[in-house]
mmCIF file of N, CA and C in Angstrom:
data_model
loop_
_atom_site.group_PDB
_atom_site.id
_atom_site.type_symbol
_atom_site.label_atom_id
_atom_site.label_comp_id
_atom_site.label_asym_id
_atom_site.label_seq_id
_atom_site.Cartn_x
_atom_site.Cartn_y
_atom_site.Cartn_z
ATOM 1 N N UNK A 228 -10.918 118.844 69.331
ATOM 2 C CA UNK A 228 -11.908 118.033 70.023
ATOM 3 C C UNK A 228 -12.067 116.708 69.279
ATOM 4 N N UNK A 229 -11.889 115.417 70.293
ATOM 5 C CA UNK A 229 -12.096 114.069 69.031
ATOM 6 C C UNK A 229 -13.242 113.446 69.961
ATOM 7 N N UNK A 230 -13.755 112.726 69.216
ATOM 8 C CA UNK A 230 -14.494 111.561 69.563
ATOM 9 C C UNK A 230 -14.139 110.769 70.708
ATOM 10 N N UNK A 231 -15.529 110.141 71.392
ATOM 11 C CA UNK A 231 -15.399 109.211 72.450
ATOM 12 C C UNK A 231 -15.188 107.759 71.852
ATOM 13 N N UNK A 232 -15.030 107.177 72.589
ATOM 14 C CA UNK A 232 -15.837 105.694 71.842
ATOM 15 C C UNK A 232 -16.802 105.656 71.934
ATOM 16 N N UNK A 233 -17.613 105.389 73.364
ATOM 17 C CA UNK A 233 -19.216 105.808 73.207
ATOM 18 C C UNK A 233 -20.044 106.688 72.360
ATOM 19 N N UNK A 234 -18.993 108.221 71.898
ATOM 20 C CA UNK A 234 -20.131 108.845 70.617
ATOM 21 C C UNK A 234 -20.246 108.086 69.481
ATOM 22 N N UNK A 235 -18.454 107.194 69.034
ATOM 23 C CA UNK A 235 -18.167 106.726 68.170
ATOM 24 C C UNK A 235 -19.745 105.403 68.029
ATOM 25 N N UNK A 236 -19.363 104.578 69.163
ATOM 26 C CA UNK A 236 -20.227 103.444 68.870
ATOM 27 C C UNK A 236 -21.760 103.974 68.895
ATOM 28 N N UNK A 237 -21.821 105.371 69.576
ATOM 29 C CA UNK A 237 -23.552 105.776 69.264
ATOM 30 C C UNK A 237 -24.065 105.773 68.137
ATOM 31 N N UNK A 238 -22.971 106.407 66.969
ATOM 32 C CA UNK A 238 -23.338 106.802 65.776
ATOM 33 C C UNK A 238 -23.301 105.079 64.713
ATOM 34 N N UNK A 239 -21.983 104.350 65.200
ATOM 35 C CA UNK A 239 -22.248 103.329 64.701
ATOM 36 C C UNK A 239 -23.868 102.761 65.075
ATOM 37 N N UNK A 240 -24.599 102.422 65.561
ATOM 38 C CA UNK A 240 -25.283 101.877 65.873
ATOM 39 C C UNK A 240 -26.754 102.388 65.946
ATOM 40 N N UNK A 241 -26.560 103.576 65.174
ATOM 41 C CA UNK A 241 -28.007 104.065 64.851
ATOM 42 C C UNK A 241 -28.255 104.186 63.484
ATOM 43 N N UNK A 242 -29.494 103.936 63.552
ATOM 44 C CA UNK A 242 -30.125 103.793 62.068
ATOM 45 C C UNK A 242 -30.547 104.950 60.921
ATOM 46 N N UNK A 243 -30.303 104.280 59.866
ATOM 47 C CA UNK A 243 -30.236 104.885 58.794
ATOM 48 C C UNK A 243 -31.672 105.851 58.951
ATOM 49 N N UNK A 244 -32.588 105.054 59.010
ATOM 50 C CA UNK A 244 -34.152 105.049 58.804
ATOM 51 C C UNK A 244 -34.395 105.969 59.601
ATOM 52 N N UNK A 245 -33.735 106.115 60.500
ATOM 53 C CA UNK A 245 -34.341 107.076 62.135
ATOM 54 C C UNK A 245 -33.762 108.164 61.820
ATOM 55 N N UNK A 246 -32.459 108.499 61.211
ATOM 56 C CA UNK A 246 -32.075 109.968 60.662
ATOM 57 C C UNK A 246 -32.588 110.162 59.674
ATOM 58 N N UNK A 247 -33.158 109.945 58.779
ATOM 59 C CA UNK A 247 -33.645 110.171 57.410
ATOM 60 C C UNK A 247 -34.345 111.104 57.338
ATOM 61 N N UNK A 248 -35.321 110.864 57.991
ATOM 62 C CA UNK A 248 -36.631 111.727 57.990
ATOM 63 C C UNK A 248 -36.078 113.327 58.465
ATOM 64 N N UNK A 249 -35.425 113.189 59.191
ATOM 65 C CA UNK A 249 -34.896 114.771 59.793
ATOM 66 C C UNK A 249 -33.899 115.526 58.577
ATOM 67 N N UNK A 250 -33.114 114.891 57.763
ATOM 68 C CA UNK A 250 -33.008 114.949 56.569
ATOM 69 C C UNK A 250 -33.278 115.519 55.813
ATOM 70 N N UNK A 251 -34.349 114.771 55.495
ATOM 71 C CA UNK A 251 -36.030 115.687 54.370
ATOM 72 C C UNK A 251 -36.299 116.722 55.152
ATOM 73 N N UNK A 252 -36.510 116.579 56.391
ATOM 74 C CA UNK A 252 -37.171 118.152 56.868
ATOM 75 C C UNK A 252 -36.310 118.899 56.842
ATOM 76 N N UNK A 253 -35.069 118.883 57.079
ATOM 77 C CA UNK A 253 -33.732 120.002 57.252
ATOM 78 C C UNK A 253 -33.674 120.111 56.063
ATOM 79 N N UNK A 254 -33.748 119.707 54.632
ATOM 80 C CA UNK A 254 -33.554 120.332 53.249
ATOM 81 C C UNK A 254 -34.724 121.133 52.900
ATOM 82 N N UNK A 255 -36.012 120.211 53.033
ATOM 83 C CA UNK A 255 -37.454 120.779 52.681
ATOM 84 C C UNK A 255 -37.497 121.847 52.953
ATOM 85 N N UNK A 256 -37.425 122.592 54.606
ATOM 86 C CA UNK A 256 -37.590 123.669 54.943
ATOM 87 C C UNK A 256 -36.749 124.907 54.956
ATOM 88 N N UNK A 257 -35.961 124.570 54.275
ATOM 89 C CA UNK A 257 -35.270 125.353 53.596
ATOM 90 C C UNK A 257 -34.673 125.842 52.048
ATOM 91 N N UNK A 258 -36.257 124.917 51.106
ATOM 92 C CA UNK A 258 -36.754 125.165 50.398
ATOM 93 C C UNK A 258 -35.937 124.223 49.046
ATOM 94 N N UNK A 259 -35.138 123.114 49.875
ATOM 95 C CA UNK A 259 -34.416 122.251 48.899
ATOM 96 C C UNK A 259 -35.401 120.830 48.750
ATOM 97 N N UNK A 260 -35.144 120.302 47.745
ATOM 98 C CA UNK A 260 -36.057 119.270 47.480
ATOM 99 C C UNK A 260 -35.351 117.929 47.548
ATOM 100 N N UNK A 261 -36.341 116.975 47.746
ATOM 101 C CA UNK A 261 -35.620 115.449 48.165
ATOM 102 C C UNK A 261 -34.743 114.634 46.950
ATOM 103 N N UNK A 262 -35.223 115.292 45.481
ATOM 104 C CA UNK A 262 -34.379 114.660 44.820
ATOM 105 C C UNK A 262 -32.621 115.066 45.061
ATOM 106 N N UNK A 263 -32.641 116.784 45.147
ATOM 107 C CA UNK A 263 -31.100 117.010 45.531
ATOM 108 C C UNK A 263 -30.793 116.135 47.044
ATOM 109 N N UNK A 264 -31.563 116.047 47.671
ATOM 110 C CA UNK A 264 -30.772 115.320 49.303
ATOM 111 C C UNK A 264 -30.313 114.263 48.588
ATOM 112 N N UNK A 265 -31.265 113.025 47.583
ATOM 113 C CA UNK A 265 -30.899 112.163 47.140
ATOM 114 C C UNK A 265 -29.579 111.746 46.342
ATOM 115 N N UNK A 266 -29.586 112.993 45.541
ATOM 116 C CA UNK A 266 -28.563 113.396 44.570
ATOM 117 C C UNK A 266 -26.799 113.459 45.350
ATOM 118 N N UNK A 267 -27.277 114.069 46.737
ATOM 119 C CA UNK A 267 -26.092 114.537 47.658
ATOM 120 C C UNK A 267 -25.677 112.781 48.333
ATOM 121 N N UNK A 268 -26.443 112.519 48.595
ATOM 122 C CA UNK A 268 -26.502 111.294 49.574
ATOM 123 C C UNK A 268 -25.665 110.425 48.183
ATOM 124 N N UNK A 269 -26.495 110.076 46.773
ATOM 125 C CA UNK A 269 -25.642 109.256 46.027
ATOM 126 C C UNK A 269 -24.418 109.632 45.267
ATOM 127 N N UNK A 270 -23.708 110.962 45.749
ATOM 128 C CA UNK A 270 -22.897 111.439 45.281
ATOM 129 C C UNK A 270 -21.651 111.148 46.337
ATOM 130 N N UNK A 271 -21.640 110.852 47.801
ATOM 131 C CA UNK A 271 -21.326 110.418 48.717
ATOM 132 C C UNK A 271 -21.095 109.076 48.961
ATOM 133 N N UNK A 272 -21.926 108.214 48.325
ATOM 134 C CA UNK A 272 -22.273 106.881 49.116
ATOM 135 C C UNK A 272 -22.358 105.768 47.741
ATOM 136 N N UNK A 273 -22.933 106.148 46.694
ATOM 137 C CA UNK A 273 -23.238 105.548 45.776
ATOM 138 C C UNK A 273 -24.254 104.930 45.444
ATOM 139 N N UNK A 274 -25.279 105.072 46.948
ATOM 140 C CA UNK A 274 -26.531 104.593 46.663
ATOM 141 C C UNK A 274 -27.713 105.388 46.460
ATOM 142 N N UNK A 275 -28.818 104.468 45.462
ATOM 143 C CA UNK A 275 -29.784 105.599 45.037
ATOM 144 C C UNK A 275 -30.531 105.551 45.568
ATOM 145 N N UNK A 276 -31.874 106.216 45.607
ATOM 146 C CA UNK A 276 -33.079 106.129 46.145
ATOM 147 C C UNK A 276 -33.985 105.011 46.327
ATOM 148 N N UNK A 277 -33.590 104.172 45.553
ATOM 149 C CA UNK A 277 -33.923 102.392 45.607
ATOM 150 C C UNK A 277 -32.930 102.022 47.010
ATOM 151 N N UNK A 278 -32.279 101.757 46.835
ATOM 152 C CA UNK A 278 -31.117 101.432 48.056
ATOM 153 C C UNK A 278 -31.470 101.904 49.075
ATOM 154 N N UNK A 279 -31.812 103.008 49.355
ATOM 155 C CA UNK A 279 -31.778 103.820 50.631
ATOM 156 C C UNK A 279 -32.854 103.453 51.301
ATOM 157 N N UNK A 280 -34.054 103.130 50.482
ATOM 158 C CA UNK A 280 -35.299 102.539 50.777
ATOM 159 C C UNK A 280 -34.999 101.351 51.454
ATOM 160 N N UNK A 281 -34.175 100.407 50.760
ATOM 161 C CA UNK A 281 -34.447 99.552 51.223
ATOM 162 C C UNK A 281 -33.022 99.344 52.620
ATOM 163 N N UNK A 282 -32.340 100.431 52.842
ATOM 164 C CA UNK A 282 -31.881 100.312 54.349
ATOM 165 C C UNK A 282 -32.808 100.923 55.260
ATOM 166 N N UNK A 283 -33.863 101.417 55.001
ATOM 167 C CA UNK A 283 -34.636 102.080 56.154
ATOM 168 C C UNK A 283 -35.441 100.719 55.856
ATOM 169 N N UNK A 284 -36.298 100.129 55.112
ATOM 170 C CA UNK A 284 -36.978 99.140 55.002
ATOM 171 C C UNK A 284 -35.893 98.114 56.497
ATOM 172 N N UNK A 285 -34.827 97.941 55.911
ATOM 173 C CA UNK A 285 -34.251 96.581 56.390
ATOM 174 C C UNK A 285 -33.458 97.150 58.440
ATOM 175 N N UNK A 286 -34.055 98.510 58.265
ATOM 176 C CA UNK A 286 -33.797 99.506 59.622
ATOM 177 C C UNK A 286 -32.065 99.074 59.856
ATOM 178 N N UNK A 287 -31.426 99.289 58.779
ATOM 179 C CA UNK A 287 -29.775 99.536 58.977
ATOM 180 C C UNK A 287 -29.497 100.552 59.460
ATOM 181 N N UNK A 288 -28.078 99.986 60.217
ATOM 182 C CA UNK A 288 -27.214 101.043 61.022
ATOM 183 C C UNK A 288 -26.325 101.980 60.177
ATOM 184 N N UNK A 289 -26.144 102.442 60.577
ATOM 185 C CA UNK A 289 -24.710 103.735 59.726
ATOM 186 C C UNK A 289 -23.485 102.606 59.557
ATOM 187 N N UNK A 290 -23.114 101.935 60.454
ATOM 188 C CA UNK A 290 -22.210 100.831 60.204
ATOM 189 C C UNK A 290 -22.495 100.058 58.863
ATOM 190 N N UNK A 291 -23.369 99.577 58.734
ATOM 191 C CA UNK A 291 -23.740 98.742 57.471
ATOM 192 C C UNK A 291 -23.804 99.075 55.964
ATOM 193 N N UNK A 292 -24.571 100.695 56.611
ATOM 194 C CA UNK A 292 -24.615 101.217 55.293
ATOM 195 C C UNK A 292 -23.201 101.836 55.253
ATOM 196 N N UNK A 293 -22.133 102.220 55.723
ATOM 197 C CA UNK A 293 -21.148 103.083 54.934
ATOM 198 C C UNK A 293 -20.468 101.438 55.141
ATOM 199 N N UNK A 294 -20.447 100.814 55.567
ATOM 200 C CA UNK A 294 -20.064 99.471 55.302
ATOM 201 C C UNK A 294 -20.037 98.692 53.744
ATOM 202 N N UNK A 295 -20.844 99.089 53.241
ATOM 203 C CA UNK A 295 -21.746 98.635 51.903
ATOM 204 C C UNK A 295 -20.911 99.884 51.254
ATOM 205 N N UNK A 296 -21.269 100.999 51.268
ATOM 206 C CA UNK A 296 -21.104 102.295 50.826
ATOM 207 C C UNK A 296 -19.063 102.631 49.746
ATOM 208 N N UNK A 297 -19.942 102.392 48.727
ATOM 209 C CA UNK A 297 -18.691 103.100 47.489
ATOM 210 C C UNK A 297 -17.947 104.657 47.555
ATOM 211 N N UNK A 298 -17.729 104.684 48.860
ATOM 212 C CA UNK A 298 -17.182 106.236 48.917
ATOM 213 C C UNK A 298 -17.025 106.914 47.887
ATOM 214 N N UNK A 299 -17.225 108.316 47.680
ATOM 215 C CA UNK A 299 -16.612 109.335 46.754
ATOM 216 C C UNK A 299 -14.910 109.744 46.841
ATOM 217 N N UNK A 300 -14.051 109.494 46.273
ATOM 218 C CA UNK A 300 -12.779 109.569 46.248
ATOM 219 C C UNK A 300 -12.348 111.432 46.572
ATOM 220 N N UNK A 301 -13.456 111.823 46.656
ATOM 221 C CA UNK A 301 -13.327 113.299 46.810
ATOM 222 C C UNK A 301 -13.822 113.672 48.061
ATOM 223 N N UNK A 302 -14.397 112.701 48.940
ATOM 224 C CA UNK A 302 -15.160 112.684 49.994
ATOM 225 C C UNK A 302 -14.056 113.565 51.120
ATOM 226 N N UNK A 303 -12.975 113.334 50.884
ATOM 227 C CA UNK A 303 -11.574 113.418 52.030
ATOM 228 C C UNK A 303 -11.476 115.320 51.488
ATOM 229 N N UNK A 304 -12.345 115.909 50.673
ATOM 230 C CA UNK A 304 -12.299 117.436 50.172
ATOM 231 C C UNK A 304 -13.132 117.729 51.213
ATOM 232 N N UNK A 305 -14.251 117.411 51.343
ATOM 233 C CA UNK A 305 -15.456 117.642 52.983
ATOM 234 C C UNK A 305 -14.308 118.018 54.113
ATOM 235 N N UNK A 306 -14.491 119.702 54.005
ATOM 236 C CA UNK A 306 -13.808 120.130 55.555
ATOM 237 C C UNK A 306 -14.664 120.763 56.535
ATOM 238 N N UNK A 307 -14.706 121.267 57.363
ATOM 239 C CA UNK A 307 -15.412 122.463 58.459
ATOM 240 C C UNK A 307 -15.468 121.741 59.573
ATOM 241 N N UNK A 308 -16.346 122.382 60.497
ATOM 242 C CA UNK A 308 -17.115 122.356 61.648
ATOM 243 C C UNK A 308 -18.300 121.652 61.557
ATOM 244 N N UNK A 309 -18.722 120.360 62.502
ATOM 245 C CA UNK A 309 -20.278 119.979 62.089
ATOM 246 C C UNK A 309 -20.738 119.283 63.221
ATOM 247 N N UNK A 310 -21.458 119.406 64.314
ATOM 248 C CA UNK A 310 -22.306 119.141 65.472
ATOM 249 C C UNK A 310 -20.984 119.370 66.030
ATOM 250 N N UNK A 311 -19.932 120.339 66.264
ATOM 251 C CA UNK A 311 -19.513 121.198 67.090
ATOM 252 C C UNK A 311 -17.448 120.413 66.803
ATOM 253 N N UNK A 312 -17.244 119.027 65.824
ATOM 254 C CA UNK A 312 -16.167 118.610 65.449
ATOM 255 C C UNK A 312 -15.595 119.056 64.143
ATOM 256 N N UNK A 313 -14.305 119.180 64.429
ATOM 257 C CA UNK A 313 -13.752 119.533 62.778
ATOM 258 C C UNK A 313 -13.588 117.718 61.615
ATOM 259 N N UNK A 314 -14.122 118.077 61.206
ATOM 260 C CA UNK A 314 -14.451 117.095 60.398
ATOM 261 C C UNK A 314 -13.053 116.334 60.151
ATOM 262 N N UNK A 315 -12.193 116.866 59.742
ATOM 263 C CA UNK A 315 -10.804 116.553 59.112
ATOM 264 C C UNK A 315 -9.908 115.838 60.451
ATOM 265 N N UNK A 316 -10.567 116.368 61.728
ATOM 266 C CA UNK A 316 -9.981 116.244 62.672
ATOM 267 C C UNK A 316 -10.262 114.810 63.279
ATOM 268 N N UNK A 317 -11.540 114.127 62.882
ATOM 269 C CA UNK A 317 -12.113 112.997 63.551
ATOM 270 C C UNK A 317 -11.453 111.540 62.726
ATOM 271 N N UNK A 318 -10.638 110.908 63.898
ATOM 272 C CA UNK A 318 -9.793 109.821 63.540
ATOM 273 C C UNK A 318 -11.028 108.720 62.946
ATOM 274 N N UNK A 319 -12.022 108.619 63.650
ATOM 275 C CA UNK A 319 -12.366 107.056 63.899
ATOM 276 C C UNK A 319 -13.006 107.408 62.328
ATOM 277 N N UNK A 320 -13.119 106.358 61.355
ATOM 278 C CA UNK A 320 -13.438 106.610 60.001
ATOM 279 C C UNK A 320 -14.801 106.507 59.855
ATOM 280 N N UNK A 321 -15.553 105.764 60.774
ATOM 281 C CA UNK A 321 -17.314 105.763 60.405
ATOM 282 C C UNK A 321 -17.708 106.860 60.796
ATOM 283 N N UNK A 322 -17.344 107.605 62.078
ATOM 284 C CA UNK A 322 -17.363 108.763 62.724
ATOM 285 C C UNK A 322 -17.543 109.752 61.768
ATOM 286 N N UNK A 323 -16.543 110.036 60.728
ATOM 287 C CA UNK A 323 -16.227 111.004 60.000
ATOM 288 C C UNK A 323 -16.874 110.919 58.806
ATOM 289 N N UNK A 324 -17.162 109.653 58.274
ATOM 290 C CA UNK A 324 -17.893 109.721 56.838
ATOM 291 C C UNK A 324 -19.310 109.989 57.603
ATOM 292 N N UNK A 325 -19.738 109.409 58.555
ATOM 293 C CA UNK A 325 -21.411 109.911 58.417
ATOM 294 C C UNK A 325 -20.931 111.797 59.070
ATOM 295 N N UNK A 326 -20.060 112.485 59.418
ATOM 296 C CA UNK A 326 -19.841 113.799 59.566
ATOM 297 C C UNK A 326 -19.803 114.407 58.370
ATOM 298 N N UNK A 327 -19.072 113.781 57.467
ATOM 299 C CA UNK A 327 -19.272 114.174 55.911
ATOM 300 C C UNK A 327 -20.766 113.995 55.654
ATOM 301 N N UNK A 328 -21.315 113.145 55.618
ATOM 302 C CA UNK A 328 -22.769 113.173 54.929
ATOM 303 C C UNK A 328 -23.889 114.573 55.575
ATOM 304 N N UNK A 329 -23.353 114.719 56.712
ATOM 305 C CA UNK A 329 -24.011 115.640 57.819
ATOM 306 C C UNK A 329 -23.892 117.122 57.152
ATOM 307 N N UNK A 330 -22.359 117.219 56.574
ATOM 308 C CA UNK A 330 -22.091 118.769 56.303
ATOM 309 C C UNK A 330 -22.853 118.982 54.983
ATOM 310 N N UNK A 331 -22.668 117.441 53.753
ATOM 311 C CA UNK A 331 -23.381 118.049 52.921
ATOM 312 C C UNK A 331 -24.597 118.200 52.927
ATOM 313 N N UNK A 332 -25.455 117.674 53.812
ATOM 314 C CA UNK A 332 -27.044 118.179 53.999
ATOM 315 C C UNK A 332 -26.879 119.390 54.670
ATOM 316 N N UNK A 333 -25.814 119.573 55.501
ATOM 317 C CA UNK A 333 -26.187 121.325 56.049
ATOM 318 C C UNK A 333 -25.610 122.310 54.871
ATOM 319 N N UNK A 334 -25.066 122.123 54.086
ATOM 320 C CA UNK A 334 -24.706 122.605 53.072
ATOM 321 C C UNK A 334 -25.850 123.290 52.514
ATOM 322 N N UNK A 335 -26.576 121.702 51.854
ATOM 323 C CA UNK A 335 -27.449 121.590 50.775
ATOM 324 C C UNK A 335 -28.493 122.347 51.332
ATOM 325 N N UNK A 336 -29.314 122.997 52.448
ATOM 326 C CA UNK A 336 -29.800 123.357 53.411
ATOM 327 C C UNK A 336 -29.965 124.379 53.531
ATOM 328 N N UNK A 337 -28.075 125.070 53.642
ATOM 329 C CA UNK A 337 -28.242 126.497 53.422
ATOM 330 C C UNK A 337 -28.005 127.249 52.625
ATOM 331 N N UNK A 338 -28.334 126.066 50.938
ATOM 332 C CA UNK A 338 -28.533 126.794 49.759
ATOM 333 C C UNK A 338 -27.515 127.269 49.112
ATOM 334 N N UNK A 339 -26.292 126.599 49.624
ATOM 335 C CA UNK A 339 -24.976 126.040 48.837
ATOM 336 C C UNK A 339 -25.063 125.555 47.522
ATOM 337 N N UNK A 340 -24.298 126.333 45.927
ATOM 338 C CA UNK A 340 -25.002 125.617 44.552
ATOM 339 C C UNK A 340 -24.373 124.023 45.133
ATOM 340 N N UNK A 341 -25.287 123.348 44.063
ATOM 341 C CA UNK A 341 -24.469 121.751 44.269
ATOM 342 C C UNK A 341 -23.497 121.681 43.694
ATOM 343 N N UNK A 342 -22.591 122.556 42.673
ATOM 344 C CA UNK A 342 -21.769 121.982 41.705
ATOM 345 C C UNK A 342 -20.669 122.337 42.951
ATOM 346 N N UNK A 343 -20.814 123.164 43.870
ATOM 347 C CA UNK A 343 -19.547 123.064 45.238
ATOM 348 C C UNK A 343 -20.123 122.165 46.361
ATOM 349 N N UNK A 344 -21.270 121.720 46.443
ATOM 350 C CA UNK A 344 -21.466 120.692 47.558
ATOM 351 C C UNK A 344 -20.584 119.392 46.777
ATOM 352 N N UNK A 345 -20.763 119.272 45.628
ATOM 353 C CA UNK A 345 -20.289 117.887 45.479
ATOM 354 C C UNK A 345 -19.024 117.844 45.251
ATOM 355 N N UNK A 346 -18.146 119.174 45.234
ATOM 356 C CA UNK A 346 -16.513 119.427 45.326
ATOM 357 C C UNK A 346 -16.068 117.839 43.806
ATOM 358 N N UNK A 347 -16.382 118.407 42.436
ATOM 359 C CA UNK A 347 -15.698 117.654 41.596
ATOM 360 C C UNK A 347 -14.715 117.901 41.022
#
């Protein structure tokens, strides 16, 4: 199963700030805390909790921020299934890194140790 362009450009074009929050609640309630989301997110992306602030502050898109974004050279280890695509499988590259960021919060979520969420 691959991507549309339209899912492609959906995901480009939505904001950092507007997924976030669902984020915190999908770790919180499952009893993980915001410094590990943080920890996951700058282990991914390279940005810290200062940064991130200030793309929800500045209401950036996923474009901008993985735009900006220092990939993890290990990032291309992120395999599975995630909102119903194989990760490995999705050509378009913004597509797939915010699919990577997706698995490691469902990861982190369902109480996966971190020393295998962050595959070093």
């Amino acid at each position: 199963m691959n991507t549309t362009p339209e899912h492609n450009e959906r995901i480009a074009q939505m904001t950092f700030g507007s997924v976030y929050p669902h984020y915190v609640t999908k770790v919180e309630k499952k009893g993980r805390t915001t410094d590990e989301l943080h920890q996951v997110i700058e282990w991914l992306t390279g940005f810290d909790e200062q940064q991130l602030k200030q793309f929800i502050d500045e209401k950036a898109t996923f474009k901008t921020v993985f735009a900006k974004a220092n990939l993890n050279p290990n990032a291309h280890l992120i395999k599975g299934v995630i909102c119903g695509y194989r990760i490995e499988d999705i050509e378009n590259t913004l597509t797939r890194q915010v699919r990577y960021l997706d698995k490691l919060i469902d990861e982190l979520a369902r109480g996966r140790k971190m020393e295998k969420i962050l595959r070093e």
